[in-house]
PDB file of C-alpha atoms in Angstrom:
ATOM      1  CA  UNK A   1    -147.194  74.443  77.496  1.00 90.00           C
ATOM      2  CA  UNK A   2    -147.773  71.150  75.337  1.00 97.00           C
ATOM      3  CA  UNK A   3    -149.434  68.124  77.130  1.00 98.00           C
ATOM      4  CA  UNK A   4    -147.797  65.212  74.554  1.00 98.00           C
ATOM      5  CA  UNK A   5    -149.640  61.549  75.182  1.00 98.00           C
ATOM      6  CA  UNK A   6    -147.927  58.387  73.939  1.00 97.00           C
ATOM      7  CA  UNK A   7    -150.533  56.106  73.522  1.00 93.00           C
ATOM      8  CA  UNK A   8    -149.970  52.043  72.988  1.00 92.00           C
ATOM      9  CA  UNK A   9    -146.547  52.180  74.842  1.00 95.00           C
ATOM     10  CA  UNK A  10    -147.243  48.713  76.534  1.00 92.00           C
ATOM     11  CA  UNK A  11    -147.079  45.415  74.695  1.00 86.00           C
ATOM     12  CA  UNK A  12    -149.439  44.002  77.569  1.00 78.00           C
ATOM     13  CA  UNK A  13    -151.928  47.119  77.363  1.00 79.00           C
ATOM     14  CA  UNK A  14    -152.479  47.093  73.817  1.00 70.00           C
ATOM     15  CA  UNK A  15    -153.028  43.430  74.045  1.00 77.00           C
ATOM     16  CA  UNK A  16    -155.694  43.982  76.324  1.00 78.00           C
ATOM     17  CA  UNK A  17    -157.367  46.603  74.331  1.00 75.00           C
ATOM     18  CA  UNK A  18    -157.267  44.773  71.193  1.00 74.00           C
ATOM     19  CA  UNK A  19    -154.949  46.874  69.641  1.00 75.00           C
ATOM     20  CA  UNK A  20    -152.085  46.093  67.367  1.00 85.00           C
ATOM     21  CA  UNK A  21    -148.594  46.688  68.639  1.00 84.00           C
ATOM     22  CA  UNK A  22    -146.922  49.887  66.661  1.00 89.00           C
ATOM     23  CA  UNK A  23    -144.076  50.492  64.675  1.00 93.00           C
ATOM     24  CA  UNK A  24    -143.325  53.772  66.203  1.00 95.00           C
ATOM     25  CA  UNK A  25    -144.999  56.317  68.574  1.00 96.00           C
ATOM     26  CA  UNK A  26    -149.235  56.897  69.060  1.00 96.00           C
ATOM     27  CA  UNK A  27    -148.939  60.341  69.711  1.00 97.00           C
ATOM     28  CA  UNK A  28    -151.928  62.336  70.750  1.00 97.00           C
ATOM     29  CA  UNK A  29    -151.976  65.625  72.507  1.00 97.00           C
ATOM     30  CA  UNK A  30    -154.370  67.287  75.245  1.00 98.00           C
ATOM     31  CA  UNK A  31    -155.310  70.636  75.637  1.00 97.00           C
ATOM     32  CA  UNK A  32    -153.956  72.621  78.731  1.00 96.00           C
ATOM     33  CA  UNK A  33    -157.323  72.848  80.221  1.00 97.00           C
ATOM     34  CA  UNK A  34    -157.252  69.204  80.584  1.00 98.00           C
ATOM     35  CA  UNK A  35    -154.444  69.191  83.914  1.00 98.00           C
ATOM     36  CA  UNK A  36    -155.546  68.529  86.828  1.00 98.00           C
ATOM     37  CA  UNK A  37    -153.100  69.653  89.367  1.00 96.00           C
ATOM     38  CA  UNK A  38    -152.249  69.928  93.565  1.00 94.00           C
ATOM     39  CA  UNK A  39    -154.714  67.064  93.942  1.00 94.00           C
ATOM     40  CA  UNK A  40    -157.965  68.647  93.290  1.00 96.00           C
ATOM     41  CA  UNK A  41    -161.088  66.252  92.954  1.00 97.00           C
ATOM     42  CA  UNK A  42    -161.874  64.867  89.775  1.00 98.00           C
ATOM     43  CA  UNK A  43    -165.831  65.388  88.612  1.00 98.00           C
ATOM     44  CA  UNK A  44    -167.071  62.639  86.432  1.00 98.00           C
ATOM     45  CA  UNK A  45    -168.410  64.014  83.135  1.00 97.00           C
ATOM     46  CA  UNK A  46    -171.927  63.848  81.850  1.00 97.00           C
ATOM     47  CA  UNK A  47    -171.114  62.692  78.689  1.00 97.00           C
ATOM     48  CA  UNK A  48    -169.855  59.772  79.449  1.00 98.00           C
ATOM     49  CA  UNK A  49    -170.784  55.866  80.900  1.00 97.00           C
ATOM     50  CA  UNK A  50    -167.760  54.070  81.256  1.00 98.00           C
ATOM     51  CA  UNK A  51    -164.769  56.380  82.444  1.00 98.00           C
ATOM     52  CA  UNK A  52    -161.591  54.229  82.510  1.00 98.00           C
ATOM     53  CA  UNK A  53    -157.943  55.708  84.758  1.00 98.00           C
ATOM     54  CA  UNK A  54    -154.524  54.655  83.080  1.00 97.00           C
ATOM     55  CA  UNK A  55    -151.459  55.671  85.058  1.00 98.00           C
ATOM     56  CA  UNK A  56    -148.164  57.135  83.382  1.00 98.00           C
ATOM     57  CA  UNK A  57    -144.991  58.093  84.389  1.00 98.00           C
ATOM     58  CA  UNK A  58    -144.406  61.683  82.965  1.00 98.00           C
ATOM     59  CA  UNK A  59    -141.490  63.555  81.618  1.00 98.00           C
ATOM     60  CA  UNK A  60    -141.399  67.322  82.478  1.00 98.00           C
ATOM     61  CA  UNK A  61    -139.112  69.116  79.846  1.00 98.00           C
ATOM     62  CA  UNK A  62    -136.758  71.159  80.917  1.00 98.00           C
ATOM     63  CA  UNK A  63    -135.408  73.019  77.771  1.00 97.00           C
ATOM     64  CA  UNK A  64    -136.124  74.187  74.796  1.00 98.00           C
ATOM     65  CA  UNK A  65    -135.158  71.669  71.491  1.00 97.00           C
ATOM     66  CA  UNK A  66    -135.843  70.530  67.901  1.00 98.00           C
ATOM     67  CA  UNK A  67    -134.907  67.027  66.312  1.00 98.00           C
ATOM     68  CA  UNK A  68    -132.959  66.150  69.472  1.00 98.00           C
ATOM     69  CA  UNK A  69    -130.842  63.665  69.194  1.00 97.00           C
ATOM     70  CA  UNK A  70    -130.200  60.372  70.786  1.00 97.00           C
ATOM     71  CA  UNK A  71    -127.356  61.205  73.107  1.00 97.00           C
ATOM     72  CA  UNK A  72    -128.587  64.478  74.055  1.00 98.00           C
ATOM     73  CA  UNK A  73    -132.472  62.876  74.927  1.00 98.00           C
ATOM     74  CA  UNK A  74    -132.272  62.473  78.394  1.00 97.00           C
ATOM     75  CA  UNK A  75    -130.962  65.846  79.035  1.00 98.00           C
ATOM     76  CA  UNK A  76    -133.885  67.254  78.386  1.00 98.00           C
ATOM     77  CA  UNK A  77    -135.902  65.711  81.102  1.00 98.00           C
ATOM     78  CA  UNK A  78    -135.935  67.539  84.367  1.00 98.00           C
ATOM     79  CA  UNK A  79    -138.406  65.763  86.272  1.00 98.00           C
ATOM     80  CA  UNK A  80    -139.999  62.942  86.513  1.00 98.00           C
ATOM     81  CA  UNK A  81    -143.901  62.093  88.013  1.00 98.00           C
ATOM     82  CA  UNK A  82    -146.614  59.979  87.886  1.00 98.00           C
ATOM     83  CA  UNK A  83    -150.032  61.418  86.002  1.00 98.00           C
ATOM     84  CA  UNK A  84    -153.368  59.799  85.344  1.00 98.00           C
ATOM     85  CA  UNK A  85    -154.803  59.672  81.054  1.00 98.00           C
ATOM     86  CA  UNK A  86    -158.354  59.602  82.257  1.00 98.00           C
ATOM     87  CA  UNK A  87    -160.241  58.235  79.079  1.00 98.00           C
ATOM     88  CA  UNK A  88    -163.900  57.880  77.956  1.00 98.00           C
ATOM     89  CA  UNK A  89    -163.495  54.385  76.888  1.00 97.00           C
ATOM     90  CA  UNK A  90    -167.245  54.118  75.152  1.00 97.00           C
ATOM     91  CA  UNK A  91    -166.244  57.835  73.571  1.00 97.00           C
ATOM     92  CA  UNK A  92    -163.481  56.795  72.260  1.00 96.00           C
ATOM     93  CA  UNK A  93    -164.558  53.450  70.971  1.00 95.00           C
ATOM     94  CA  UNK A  94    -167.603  55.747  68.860  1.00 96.00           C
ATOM     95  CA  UNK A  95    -165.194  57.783  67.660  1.00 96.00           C
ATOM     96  CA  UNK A  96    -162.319  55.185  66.391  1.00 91.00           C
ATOM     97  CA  UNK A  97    -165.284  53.246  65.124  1.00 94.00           C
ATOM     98  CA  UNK A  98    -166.054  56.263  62.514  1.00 96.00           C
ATOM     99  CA  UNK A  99    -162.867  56.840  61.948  1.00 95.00           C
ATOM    100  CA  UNK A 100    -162.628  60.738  63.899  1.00 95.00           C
ATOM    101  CA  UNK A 101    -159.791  61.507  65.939  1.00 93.00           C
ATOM    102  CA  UNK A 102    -159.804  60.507  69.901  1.00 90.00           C
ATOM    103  CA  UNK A 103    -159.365  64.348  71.473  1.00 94.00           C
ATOM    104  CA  UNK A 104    -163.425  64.329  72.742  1.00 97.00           C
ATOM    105  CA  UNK A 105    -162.847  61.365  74.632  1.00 98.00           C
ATOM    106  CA  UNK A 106    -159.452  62.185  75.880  1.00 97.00           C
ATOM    107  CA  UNK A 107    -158.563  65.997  76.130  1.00 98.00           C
ATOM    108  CA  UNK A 108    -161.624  66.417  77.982  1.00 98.00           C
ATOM    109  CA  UNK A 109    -160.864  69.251  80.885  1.00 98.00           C
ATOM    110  CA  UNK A 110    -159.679  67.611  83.764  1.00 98.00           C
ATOM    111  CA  UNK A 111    -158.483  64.196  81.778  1.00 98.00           C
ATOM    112  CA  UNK A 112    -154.620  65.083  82.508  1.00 98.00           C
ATOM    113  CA  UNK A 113    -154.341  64.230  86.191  1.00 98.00           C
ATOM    114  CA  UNK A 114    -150.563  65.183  87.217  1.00 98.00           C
ATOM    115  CA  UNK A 115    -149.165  64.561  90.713  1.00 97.00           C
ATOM    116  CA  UNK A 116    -146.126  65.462  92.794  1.00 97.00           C
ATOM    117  CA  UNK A 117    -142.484  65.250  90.767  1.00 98.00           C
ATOM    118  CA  UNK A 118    -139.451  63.886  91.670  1.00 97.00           C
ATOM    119  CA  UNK A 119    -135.915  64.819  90.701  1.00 97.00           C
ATOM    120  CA  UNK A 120    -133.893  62.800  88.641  1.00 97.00           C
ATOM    121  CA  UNK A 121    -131.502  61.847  91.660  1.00 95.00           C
ATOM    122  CA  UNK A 122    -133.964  60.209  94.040  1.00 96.00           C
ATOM    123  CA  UNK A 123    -134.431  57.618  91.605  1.00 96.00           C
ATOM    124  CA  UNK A 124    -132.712  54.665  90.934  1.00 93.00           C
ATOM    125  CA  UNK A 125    -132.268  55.358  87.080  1.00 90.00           C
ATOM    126  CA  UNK A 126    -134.105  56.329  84.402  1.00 90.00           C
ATOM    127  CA  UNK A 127    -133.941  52.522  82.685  1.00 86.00           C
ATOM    128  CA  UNK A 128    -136.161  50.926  84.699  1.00 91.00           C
ATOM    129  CA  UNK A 129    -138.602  52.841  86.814  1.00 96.00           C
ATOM    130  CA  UNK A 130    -140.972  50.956  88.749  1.00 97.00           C
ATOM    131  CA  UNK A 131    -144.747  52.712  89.598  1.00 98.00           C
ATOM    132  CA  UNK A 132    -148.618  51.592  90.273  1.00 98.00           C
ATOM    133  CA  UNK A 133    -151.554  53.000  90.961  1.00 98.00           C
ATOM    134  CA  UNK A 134    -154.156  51.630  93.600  1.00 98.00           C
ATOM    135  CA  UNK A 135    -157.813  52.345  93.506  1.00 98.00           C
ATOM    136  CA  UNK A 136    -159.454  52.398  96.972  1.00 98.00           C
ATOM    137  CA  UNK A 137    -156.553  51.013  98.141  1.00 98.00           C
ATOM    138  CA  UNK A 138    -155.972  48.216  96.024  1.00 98.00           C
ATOM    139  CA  UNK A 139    -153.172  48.086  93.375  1.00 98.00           C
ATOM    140  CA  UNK A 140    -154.894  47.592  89.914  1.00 98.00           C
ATOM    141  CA  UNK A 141    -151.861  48.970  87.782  1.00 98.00           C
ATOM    142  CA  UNK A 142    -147.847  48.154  87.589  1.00 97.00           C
ATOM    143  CA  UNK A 143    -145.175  49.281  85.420  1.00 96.00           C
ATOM    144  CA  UNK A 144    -141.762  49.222  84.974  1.00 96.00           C
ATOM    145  CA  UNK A 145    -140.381  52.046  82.266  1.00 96.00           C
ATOM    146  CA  UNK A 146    -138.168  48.913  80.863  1.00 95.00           C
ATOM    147  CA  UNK A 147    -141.393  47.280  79.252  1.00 95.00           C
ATOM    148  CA  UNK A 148    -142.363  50.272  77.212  1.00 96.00           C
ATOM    149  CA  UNK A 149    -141.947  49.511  73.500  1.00 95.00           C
ATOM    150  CA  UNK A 150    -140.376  53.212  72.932  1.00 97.00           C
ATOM    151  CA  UNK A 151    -138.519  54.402  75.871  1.00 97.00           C
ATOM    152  CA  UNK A 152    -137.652  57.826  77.383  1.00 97.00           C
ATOM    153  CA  UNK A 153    -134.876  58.935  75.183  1.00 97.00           C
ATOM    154  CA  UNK A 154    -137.318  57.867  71.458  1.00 98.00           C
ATOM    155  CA  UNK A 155    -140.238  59.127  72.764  1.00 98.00           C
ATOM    156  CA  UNK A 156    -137.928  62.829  72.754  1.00 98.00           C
ATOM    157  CA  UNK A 157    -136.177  62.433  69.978  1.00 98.00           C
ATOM    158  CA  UNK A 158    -139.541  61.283  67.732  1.00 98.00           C
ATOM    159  CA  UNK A 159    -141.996  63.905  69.108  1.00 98.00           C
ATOM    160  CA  UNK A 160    -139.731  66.038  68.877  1.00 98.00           C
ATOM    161  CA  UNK A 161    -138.984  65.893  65.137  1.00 98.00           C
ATOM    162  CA  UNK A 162    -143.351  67.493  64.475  1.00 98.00           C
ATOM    163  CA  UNK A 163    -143.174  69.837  67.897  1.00 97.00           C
ATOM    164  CA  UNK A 164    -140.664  71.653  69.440  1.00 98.00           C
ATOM    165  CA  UNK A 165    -140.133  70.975  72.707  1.00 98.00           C
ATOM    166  CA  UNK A 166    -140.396  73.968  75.677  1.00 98.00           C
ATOM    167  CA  UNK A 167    -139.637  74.233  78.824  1.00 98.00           C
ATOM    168  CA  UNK A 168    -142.369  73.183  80.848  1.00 98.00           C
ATOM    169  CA  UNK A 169    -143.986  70.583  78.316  1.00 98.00           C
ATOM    170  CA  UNK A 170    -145.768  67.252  79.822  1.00 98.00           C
ATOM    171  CA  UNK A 171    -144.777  64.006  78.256  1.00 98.00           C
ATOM    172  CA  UNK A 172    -147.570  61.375  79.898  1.00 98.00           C
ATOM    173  CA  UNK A 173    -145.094  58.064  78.553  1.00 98.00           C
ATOM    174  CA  UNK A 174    -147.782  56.033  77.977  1.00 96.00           C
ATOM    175  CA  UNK A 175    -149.711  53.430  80.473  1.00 96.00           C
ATOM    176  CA  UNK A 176    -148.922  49.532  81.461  1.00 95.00           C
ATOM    177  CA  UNK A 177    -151.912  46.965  81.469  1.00 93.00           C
ATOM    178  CA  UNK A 178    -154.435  47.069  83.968  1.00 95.00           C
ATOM    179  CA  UNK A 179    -156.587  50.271  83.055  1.00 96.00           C
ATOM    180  CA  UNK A 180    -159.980  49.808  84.066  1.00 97.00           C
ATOM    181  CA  UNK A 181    -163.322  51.867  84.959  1.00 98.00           C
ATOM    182  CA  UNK A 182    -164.103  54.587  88.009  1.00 98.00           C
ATOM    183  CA  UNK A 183    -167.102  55.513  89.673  1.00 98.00           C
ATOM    184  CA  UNK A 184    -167.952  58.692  91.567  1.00 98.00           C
ATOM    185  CA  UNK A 185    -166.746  57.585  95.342  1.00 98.00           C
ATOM    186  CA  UNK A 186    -163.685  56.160  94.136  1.00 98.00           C
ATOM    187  CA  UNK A 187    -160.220  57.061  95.237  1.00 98.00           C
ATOM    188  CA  UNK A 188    -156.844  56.591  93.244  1.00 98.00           C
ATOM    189  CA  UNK A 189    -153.507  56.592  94.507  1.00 98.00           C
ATOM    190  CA  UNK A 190    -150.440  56.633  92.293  1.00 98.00           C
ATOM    191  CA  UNK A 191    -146.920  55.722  93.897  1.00 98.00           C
ATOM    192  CA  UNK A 192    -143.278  55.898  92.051  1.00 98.00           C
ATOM    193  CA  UNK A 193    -140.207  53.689  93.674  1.00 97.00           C
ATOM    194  CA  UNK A 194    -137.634  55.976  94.445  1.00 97.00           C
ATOM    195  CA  UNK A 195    -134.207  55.515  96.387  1.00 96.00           C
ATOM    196  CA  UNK A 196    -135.570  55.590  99.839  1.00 96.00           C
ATOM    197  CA  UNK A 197    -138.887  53.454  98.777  1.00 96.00           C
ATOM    198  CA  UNK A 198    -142.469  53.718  97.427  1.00 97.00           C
ATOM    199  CA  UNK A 199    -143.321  57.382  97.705  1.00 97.00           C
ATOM    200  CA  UNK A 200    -146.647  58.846  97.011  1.00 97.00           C
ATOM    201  CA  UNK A 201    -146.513  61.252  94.227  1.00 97.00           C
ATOM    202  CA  UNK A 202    -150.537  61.482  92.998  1.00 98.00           C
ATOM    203  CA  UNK A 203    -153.954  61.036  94.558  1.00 97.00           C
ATOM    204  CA  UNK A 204    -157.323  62.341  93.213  1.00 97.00           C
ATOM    205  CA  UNK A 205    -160.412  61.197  94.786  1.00 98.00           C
ATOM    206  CA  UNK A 206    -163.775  61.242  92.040  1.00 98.00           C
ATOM    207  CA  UNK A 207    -167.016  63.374  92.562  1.00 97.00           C
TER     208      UNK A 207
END
């Protein structure tokens, strides 16, 4: 099991990082001791100061496939949920400042938050889903999946030309703007817009 990160996906979110917008995919990966899974706390590391959530809708694979191609993309999702990219922001600033790759301050264990998933019928489409996150119940992030720079169907089709893809892979899709810091005490609530309305799909309270 793979846990594939697009990173950048956002116009708005790179723009409030400071980052340039991309000509294709950031990809980054995480390791699979990084889930976090059936809502279990979250335990702020040591090694870090300044601990920032990001919210992502996320693809769960549902076959096996190399170099996919455009039309067949979308087949290859077979459910859909909302996750959390927990990063350490002053990490990952040292580390992009000396030029080292991000995995320390992202693939740390327990940095993949994953919630609930939905099947593909109990949303409204795939074009143009619609999720936030609130933090002690206060909405600090909101997408829509028809802002994101690469959608669904590149994302597969690019990632998948370096990895093959396997049932049961994570694609976290990459987060809107609006990331900001935790503390221990807080509480996050993540919430995807499906047919019958705003359903609950990830919570995970930090220790």
């Amino acid at each position: 099991m793979k846990i594939i990160c697009i990173g950048r996906n956002y116009a708005a979110h790179a723009k409030e990082l400071n980052n340039p917008i991309p000509a294709q995919p950031v990809v980054f990966m995480k390791p699979a001791s990084a889930l976090l899974i059936n809502r279990k706390p979250f335990y702020f590391p040591e090694f870090t100061k300044d601990l920032h959530y990001e919210a992502e809708i996320v693809l769960k694979i549902g076959k096996n496939g190399r170099h996919v191609q455009p039309e067949f993309a979308l087949d290859y999702i077979q459910e859909i949920g909302l996750g959390i990219d927990f990063t350490a922001r002053d990490l990952q600033l040292e580390l992009k400042a000396k030029g080292q790759p991000w995995e320390l301050a992202k693939g740390f264990d327990g940095s993949a938050v994953i919630g609930d998933f939905v099947s593909l019928d109990t949303l409204p489409g795939l074009s143009n889903i619609e999720f936030y996150l609130e933090k002690n119940g206060e909405r600090v992030q909101h997408g829509f999946s028809k802002d994101m720079l690469f959608s669904f169907q590149d994302i597969i089709c690019f990632v998948s030309q370096y990895f093959k893809l396997q049932m049961g892979d994570y694609i976290y899709t990459g987060t809107p703007a609006g990331v900001g810091p935790v503390v221990v005490g807080d509480e996050l609530r993540g919430f995807l817009m499906t047919k019958d309305g705003a359903k609950e799909t990830l919570a995970c309270n930090i220790r």
